[in-house]
Coordinates of C-alpha atoms and ligand atoms in Angstrom, one line a residue:
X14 CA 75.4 23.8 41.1
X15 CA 74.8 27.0 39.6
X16 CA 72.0 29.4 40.0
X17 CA 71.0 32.1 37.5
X18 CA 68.3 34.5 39.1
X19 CA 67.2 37.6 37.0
X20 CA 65.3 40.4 38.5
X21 CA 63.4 43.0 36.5
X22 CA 61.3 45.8 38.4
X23 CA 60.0 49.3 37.7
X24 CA 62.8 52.0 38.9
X25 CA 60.7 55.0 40.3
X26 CA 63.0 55.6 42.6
X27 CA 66.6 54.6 44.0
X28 CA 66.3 51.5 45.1
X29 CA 67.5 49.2 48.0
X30 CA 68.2 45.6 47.4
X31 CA 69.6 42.8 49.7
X32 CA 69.2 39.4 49.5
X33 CA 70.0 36.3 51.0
X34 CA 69.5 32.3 50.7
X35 CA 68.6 30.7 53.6
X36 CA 67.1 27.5 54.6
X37 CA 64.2 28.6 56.2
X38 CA 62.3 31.7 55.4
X39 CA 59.3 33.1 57.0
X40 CA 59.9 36.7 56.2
X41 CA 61.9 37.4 59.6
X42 CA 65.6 38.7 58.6
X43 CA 67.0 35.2 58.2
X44 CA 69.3 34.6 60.7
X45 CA 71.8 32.2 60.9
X46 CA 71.9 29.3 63.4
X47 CA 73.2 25.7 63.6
X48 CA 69.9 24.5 61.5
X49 CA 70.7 27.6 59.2
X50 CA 73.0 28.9 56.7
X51 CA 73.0 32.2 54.6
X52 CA 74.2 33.0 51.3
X53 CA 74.8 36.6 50.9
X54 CA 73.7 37.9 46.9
X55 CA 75.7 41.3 47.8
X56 CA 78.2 42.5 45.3
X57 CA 78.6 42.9 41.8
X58 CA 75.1 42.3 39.8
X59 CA 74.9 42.4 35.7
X60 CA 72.3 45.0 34.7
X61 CA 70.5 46.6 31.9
X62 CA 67.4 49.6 32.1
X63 CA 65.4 48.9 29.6
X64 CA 65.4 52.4 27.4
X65 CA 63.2 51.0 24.3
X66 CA 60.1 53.0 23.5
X67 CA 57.8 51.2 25.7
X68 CA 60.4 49.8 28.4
X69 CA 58.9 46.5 27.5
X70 CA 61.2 45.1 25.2
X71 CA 62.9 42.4 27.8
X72 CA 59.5 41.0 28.0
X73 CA 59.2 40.8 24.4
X74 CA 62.7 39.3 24.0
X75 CA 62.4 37.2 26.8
X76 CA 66.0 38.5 28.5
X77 CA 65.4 36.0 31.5
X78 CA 65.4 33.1 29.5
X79 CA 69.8 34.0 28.8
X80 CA 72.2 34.9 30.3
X81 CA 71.5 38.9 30.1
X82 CA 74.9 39.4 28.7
X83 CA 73.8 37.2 25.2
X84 CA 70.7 39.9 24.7
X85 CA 72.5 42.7 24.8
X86 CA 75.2 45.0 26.6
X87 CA 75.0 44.8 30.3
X88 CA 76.9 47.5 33.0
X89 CA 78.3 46.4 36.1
X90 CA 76.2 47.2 39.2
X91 CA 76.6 46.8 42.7
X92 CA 74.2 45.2 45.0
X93 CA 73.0 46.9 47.2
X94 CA 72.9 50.3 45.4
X95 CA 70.7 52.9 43.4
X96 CA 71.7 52.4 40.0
X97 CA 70.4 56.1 39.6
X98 CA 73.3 57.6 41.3
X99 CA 76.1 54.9 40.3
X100 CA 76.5 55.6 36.3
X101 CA 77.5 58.2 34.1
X102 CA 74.8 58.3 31.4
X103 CA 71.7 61.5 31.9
X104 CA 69.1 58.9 31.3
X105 CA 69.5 56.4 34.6
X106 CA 69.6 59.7 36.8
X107 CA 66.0 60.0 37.3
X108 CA 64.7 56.5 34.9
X109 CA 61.2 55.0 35.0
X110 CA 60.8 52.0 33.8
X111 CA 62.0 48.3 34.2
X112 CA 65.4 47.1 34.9
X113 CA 66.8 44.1 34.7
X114 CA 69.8 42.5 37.3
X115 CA 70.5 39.1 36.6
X116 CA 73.1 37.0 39.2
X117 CA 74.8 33.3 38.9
X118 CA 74.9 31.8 41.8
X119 CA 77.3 28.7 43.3
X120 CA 75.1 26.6 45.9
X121 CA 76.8 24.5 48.2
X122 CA 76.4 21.0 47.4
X123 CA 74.0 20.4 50.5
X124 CA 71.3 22.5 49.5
X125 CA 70.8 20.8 46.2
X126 CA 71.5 17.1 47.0
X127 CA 69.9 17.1 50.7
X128 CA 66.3 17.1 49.8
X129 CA 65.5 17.7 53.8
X130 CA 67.1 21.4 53.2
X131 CA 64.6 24.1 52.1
X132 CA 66.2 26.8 49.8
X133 CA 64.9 30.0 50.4
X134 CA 65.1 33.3 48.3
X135 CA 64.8 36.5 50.3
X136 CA 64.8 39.3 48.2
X137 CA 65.4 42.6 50.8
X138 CA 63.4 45.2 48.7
X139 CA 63.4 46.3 45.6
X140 CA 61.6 49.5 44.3
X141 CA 58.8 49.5 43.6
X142 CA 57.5 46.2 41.3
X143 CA 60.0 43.4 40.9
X144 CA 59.7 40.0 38.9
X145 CA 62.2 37.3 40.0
X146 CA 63.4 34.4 37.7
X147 CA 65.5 31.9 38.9
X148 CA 67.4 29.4 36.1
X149 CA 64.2 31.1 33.8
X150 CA 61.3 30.1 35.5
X151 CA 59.0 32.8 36.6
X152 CA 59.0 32.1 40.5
X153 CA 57.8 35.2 41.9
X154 CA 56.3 38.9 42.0
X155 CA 56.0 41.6 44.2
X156 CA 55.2 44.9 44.6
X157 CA 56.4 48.0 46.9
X158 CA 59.7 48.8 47.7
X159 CA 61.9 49.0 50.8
X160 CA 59.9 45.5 52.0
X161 CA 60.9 42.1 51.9
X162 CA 59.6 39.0 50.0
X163 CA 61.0 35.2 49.4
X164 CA 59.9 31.9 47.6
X165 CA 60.9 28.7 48.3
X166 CA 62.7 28.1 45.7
X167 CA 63.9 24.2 46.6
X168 CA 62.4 22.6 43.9
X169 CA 64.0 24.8 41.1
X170 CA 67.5 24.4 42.6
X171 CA 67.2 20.5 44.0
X172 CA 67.6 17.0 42.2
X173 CA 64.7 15.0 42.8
X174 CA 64.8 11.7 43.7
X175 CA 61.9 9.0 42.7
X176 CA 61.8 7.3 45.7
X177 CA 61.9 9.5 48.7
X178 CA 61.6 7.0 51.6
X179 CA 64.5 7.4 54.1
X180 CA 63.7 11.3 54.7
X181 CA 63.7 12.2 58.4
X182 CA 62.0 14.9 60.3
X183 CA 64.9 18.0 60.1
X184 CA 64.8 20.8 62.9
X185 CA 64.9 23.9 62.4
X186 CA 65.8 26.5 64.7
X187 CA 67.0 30.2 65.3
X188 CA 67.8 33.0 67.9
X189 CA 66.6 36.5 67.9
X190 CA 68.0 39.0 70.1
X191 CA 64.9 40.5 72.9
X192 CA 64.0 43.4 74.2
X193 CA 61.2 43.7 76.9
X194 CA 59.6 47.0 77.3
X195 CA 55.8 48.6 77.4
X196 CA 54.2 51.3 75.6
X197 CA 51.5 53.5 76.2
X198 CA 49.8 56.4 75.6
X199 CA 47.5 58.9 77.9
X200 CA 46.1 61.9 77.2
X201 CA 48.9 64.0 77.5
X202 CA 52.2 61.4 77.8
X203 CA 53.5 58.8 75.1
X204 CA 55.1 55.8 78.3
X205 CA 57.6 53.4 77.5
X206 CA 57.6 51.1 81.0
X207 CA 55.1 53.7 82.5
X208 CA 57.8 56.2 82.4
X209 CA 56.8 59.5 80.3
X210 CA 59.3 59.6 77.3
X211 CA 59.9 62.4 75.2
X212 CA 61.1 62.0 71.5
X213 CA 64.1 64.4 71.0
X214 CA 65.6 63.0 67.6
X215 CA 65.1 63.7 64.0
X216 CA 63.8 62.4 60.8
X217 CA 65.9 60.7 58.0
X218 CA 66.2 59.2 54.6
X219 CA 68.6 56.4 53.8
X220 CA 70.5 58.3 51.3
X221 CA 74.1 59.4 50.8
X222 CA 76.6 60.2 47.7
X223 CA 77.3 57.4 45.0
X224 CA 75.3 55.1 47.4
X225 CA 72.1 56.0 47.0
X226 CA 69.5 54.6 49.1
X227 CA 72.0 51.3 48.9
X228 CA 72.3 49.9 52.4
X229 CA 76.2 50.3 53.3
X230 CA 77.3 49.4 57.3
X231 CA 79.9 51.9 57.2
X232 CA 77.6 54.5 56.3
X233 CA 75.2 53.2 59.2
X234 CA 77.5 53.2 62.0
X235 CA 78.4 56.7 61.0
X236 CA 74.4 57.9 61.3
X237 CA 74.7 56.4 64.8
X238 CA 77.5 58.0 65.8
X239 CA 76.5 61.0 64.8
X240 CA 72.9 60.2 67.4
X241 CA 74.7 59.5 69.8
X242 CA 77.1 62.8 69.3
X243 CA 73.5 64.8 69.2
X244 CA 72.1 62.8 72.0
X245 CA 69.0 62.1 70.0
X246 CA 66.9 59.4 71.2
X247 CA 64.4 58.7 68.3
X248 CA 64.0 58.9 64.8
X249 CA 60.9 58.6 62.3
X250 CA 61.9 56.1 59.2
X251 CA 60.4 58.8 57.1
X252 CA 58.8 57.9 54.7
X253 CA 59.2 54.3 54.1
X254 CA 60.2 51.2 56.3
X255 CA 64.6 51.5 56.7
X256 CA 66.2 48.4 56.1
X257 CA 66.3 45.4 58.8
X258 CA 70.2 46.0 59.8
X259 CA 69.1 50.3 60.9
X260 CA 66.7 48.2 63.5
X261 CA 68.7 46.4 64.6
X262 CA 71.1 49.3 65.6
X263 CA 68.1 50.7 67.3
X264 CA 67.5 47.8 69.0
X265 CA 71.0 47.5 70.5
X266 CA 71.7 51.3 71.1
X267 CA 68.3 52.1 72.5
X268 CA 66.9 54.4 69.7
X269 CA 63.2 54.7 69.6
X270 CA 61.6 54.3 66.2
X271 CA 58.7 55.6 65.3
X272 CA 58.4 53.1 62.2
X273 CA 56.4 54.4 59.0
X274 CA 54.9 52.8 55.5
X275 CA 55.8 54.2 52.6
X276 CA 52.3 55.9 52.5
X277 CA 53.6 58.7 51.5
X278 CA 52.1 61.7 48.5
X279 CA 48.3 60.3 49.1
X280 CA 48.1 64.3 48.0
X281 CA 44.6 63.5 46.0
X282 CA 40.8 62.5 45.6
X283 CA 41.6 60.0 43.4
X284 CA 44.4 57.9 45.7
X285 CA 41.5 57.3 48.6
X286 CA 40.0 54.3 46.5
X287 CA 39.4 50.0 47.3
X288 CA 42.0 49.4 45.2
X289 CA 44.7 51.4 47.1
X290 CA 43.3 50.7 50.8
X291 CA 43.4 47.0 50.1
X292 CA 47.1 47.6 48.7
X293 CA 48.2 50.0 52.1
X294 CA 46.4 47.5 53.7
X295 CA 49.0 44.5 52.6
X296 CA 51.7 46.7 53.1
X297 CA 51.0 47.5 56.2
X298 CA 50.7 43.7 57.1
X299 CA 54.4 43.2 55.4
X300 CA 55.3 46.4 57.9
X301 CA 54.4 45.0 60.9
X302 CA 55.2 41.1 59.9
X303 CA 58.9 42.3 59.4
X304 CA 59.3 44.7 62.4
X305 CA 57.4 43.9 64.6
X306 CA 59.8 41.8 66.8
X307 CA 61.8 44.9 67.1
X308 CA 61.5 46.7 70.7
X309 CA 63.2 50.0 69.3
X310 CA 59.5 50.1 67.7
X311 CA 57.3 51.8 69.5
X312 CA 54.6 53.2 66.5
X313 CA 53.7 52.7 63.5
X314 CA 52.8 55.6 61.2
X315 CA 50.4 54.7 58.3
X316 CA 51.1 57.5 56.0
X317 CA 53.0 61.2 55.8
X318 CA 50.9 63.7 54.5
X319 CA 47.8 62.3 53.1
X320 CA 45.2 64.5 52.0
X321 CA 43.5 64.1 55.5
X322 CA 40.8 67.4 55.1
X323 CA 39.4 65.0 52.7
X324 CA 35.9 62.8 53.9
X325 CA 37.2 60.1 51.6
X326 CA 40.5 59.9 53.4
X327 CA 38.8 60.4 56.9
X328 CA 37.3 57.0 55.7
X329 CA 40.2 55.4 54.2
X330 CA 43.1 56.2 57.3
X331 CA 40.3 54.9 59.7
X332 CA 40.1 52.0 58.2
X333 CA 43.9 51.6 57.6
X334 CA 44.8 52.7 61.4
X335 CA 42.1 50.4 62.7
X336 CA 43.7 47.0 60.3
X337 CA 46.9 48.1 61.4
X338 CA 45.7 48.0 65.3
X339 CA 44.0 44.5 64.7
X340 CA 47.4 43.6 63.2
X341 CA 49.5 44.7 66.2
X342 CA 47.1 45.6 69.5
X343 CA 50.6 46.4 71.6
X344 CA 51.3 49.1 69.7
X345 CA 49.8 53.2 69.3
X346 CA 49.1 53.9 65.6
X347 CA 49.6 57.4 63.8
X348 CA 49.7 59.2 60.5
X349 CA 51.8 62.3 60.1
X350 CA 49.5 65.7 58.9
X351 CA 49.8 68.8 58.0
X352 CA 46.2 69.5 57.8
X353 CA 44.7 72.2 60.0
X354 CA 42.9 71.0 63.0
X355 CA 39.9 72.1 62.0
X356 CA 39.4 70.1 59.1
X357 CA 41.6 67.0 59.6
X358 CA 39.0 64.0 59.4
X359 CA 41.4 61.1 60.7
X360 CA 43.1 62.7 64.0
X361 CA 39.8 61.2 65.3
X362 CA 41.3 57.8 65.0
X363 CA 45.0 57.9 65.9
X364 CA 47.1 57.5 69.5
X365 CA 49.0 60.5 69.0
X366 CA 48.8 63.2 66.9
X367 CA 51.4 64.3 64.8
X368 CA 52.1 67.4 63.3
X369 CA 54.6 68.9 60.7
X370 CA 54.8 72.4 59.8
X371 CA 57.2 74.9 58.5
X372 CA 56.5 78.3 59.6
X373 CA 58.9 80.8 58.6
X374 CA 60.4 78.3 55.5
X375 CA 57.0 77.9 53.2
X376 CA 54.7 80.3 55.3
X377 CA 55.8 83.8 56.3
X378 CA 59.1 83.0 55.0
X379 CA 61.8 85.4 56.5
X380 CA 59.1 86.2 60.1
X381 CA 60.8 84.6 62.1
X382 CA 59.3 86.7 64.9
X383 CA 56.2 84.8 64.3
X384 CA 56.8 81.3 65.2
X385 CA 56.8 80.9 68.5
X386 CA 52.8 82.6 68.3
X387 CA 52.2 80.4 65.1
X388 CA 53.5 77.2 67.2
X389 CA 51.9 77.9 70.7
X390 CA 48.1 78.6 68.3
X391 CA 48.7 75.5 66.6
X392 CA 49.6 73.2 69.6
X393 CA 46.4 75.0 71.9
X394 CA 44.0 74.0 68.6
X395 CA 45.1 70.5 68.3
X396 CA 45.3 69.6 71.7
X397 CA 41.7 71.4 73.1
X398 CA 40.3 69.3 69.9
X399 CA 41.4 66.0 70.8
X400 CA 43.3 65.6 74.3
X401 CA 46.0 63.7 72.6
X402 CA 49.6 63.8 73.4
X403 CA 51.4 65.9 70.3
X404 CA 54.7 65.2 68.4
X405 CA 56.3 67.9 66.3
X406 CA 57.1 65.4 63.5
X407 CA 58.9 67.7 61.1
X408 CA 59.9 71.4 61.3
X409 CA 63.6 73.0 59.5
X410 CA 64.6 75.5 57.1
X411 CA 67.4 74.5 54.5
X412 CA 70.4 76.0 54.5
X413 CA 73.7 75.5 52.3
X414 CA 76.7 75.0 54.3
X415 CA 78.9 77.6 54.4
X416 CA 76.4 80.3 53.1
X417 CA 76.4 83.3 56.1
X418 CA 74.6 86.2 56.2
X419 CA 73.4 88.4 59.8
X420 CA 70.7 89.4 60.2
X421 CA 69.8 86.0 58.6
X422 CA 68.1 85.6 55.6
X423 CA 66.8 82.0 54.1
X424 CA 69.4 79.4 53.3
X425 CA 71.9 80.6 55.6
X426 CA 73.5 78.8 58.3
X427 CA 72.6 81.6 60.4
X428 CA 68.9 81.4 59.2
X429 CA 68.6 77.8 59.9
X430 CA 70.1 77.9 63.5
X431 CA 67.9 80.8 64.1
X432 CA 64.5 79.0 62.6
X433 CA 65.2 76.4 64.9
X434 CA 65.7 78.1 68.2
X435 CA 62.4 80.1 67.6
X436 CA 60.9 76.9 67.8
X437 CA 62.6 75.3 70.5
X438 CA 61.2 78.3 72.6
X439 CA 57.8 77.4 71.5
X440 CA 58.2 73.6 72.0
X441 CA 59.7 74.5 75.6
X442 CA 56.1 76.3 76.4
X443 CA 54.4 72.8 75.8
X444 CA 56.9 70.4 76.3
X445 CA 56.4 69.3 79.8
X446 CA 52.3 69.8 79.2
X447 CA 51.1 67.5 76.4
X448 CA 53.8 68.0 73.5
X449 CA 55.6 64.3 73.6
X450 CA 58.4 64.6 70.7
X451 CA 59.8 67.1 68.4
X452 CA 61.9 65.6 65.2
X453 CA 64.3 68.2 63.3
X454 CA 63.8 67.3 59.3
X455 CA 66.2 66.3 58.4
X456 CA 69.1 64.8 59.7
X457 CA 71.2 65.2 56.5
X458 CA 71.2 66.7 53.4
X459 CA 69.5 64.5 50.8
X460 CA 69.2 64.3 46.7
X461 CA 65.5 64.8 45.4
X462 CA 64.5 65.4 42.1
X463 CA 65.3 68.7 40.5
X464 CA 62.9 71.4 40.9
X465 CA 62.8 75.4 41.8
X466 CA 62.4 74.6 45.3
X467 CA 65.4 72.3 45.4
X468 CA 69.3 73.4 45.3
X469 CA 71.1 70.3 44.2
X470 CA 68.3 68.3 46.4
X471 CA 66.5 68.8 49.7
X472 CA 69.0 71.4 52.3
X473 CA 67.6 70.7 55.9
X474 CA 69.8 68.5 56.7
X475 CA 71.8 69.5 60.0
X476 CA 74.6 67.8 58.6
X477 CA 75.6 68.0 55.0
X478 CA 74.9 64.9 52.6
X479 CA 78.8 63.9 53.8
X480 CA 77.8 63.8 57.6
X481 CA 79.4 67.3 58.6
X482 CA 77.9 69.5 61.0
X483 CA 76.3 73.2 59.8
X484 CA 75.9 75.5 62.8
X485 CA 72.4 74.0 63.3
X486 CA 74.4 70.5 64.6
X487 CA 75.4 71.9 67.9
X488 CA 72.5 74.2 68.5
X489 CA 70.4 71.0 68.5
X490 CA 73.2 69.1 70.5
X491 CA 73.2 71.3 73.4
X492 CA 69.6 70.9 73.2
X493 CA 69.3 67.7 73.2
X494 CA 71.6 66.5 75.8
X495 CA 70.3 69.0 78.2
X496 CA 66.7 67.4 78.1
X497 CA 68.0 63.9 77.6
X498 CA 69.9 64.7 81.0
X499 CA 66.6 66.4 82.5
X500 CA 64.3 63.3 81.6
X501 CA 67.1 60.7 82.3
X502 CA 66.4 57.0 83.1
X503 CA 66.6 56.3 86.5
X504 CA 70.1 53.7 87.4
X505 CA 71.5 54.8 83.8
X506 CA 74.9 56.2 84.3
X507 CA 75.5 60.1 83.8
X508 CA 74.9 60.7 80.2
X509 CA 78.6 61.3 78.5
X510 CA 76.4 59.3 75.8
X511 CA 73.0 58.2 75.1
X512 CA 73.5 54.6 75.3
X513 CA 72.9 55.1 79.0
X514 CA 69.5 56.3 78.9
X515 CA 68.4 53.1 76.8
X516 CA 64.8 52.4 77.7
X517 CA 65.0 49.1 76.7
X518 CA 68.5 47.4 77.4
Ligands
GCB602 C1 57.5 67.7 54.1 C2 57.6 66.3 53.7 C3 59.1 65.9 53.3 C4 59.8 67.0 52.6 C5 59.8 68.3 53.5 C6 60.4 69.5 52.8 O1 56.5 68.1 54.6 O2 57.1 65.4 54.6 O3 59.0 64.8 52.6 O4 61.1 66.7 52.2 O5 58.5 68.6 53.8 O6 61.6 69.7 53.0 O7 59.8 70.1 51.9

């Protein structure tokens, strides 16, 4: 039996898509058992953007009542992938608007003759509004990326009997792997099984060349190995939830994940309305639904960045920290700022208080000397406002690989490197007081759109968008190991890698 599933959604972004039939669904990453069996959807997809005036013409038209192929001219494009980074053609580089994938499927013969076999579509995300149709019935709708959603599709894809009599109760069953570990958090320490932990890792994006933000294993084992070569411990899934497969890395090599919705540009009045805190709201229940049998978890973040100087937003993150607590009561709760401490009207309400700031890249670029004051002032605020145990969520300076200059100027090597050990001197003042984390940004090199700030997208990376090492790479090795060594678990094996200091394994 064949399948024909079509999938239009507005691009405003690269995408990640994955998606799987299963028998049973309920929005855990379908595993396989004996009662189970997957069909991967990965691989070669038809597509089409819609480029007409109003990008609405394969409504008009009706495209998902054909096969896409007999409305029009379709490309080739892989699954999962951003088509913005795959093609040749200007206009898909940075395209808004709906495109349209379309897939034929071959069932196996059980799943549409047993009637006792549900047939589940999981789609794995899809950015940011996607409408499915299977064999051209409208069968489902969904919107925000990066999270995943399913319908039973069983009736669409089955041949129904008239008399159903002889049907027997079916069981249904599946394993998921289990960690056991506790979180905490005190005034001044962030515990993972009452043992103080302190976040040494960094902050990425799932991005690469030609891939995109299109989930690809080798790619992922790479990023781990490269952890594990920094001795990094933890990572933020800035700014949006990473797909299910990073997690369960995390899971198995004892990475600690300090998991984040894509709340993310909440820059103005307007964005702090019902409408949107009944929407971050959902998502944040689709968040914690999907990941929240992950022990590499150990916070959620509701946003990066919001307006939070703002009364309306004071309002609005309460309200979102406080659902997201109801939701999941074993877990501390953040937002990421970069307000000052003074006027930030949600700190009140999260576990920990996270902080980015770039001193020295967007303030006082090039005074270097200043940081380590800047840092120690803005730790001493926060911290005699709120007794709360502090994370240095973002801090870095972009530099190209391969430009040098001494004494260093921005966008060096040497600049970079330099930026960061001025504030590794100021995290080391607070580090073993009430500062709990520090995460470089970034990890890698990654493509953004095009603007004066950006040199062929976003520099900070310690490694390049190809996974090599600037100087910054071993500066932040050496760190790393040497306090992932100082604040070793006890029984784990001297650290020639992080795996041994797994809290959770
Ligand atoms: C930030 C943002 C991050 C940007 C970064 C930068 O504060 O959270 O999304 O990429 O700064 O490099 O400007």
């Amino acid at each position: 039996m064949a399948l024909r599933t079509l999938v239009a959604w507005a691009a405003l972004g690269p995408l990640l898509w994955g998606c799987a039939l299963a028998l049973q669904g309920g929005m855990l990453y379908p595993q396989e058992s004996p009662s189970r069996e997957r069909k991967e959807l990965d691989g070669l997809w038809s597509f089409r953007a819609d480029f007409s005036d109003n990008r609405r013409r394969g409504f008009e038209e009706q495209w998902y009542r054909r096969p896409l192929r007999e409305s029009g001219p379709t490309l080739d494009m892989p699954v999962p992938s951003s088509f913005n980074d795959i093609g040749q053609d200007w206009r898909l580089w940075d395209f808004v608007g709906w495109v349209w994938y379309e897939r034929e499927v071959i069932l196996p013969e059980r799943w549409t003759q047993d009637l006792r076999t549900r047939v589940v579509l999981r789609i794995g995300s899809a950015h940011s509004y996607a409408i499915v149709w299977v064999n051209g019935v409208h069968t489902l709708e969904h919107e925000g990326g990066y999270l995943p959603f399913e319908a039973d599709i069983s009736n669409l894809v089955q041949v129904r009997l008239t008399a159903q009599t002889s049907l027997g109760p079916v069981s249904d069953f599946y394993t998921l792997p289990v960690g056991i570990r506790t979180v905490a958090v005190t005034e001044s320490q962030f515990l993972i099984n009452g043992k103080p932990f302190y976040f040494h890792g960094v902050n990425k994006h799932e991005d690469a060349d030609i891939r995109g933000k299109g989930f690809d294993w080798p790619l992922l084992v790479k990023d781990f190995n490269l952890l594990r070569w920094l001795g990094a411990n933890a990572f933020r899934t800035s700014h949006y939830p990473y797909a299910e497969e990073v997690l369960q890395m995390c899971d198995r090599h004892g990475i600690v994940v300090i998991d984040e919705c894509p709340g993310v540009g909440l820059a103005l009045p307007q964005f702090f309305n019902n409408v949107s805190l009944h929407h971050h709201m959902r998502v944040m229940e689709e968040v914690v639904r999907r990941d929240k049998n992950h022990p590499a978890v150990v916070m959620w973040s509701v946003a990066n960045e919001p307006a939070s100087h703002l009364e309306s937003a004071g309002h609005y993150l309460k309200m979102v920290i406080a659902h997201t607590k109801a939701l999941d009561p074993s877990r501390p709760v953040t937002f990421v700022s970069k307000s000052n401490y003074t006027a930030d009207k949600a700190a009140p309400y999260v576990d920990v208080i996270c902080l980015n700031s770039y001193y020295s890249w967007y303030y006082d670029f090039g005074h270097l000397e200043l940081i380590q004051r800047q840092l120690a002032t803005q730790f001493e605020n926060w911290y005699k406002k709120y007794q709360k145990p502090i994370i240095q969520s973002e801090y870095g300076a972009e530099a190209i690989a391969g430009f040098h200059q001494d004494p260093p100027l921005m966008f060096t090597e040497e600049y970079q490197k330099s930026l960061l050990e001025q504030y590794h001197l100021g995290l080391d003042q607070k580090r073993r007081k009430y500062v709990v984390g520090e995460l470089i940004w970034n990890f890698a090199d990654f493509m953004t759109e095009q603007s004066p700030l950006r040199v062929l997208g976003n520099k900070k990376g310690i490694f390049t968008r190809q996974r090599q090492p600037k100087g910054a790479a071993f500066l932040l090795r050496e760190r790393y190991w040497k306090i992932a060594n100082e604040t070793r678990y006890p029984h784990s094996v001297a650290k020639s890698q992080c795996l041994g200091n797994s809290p959770f394994t």
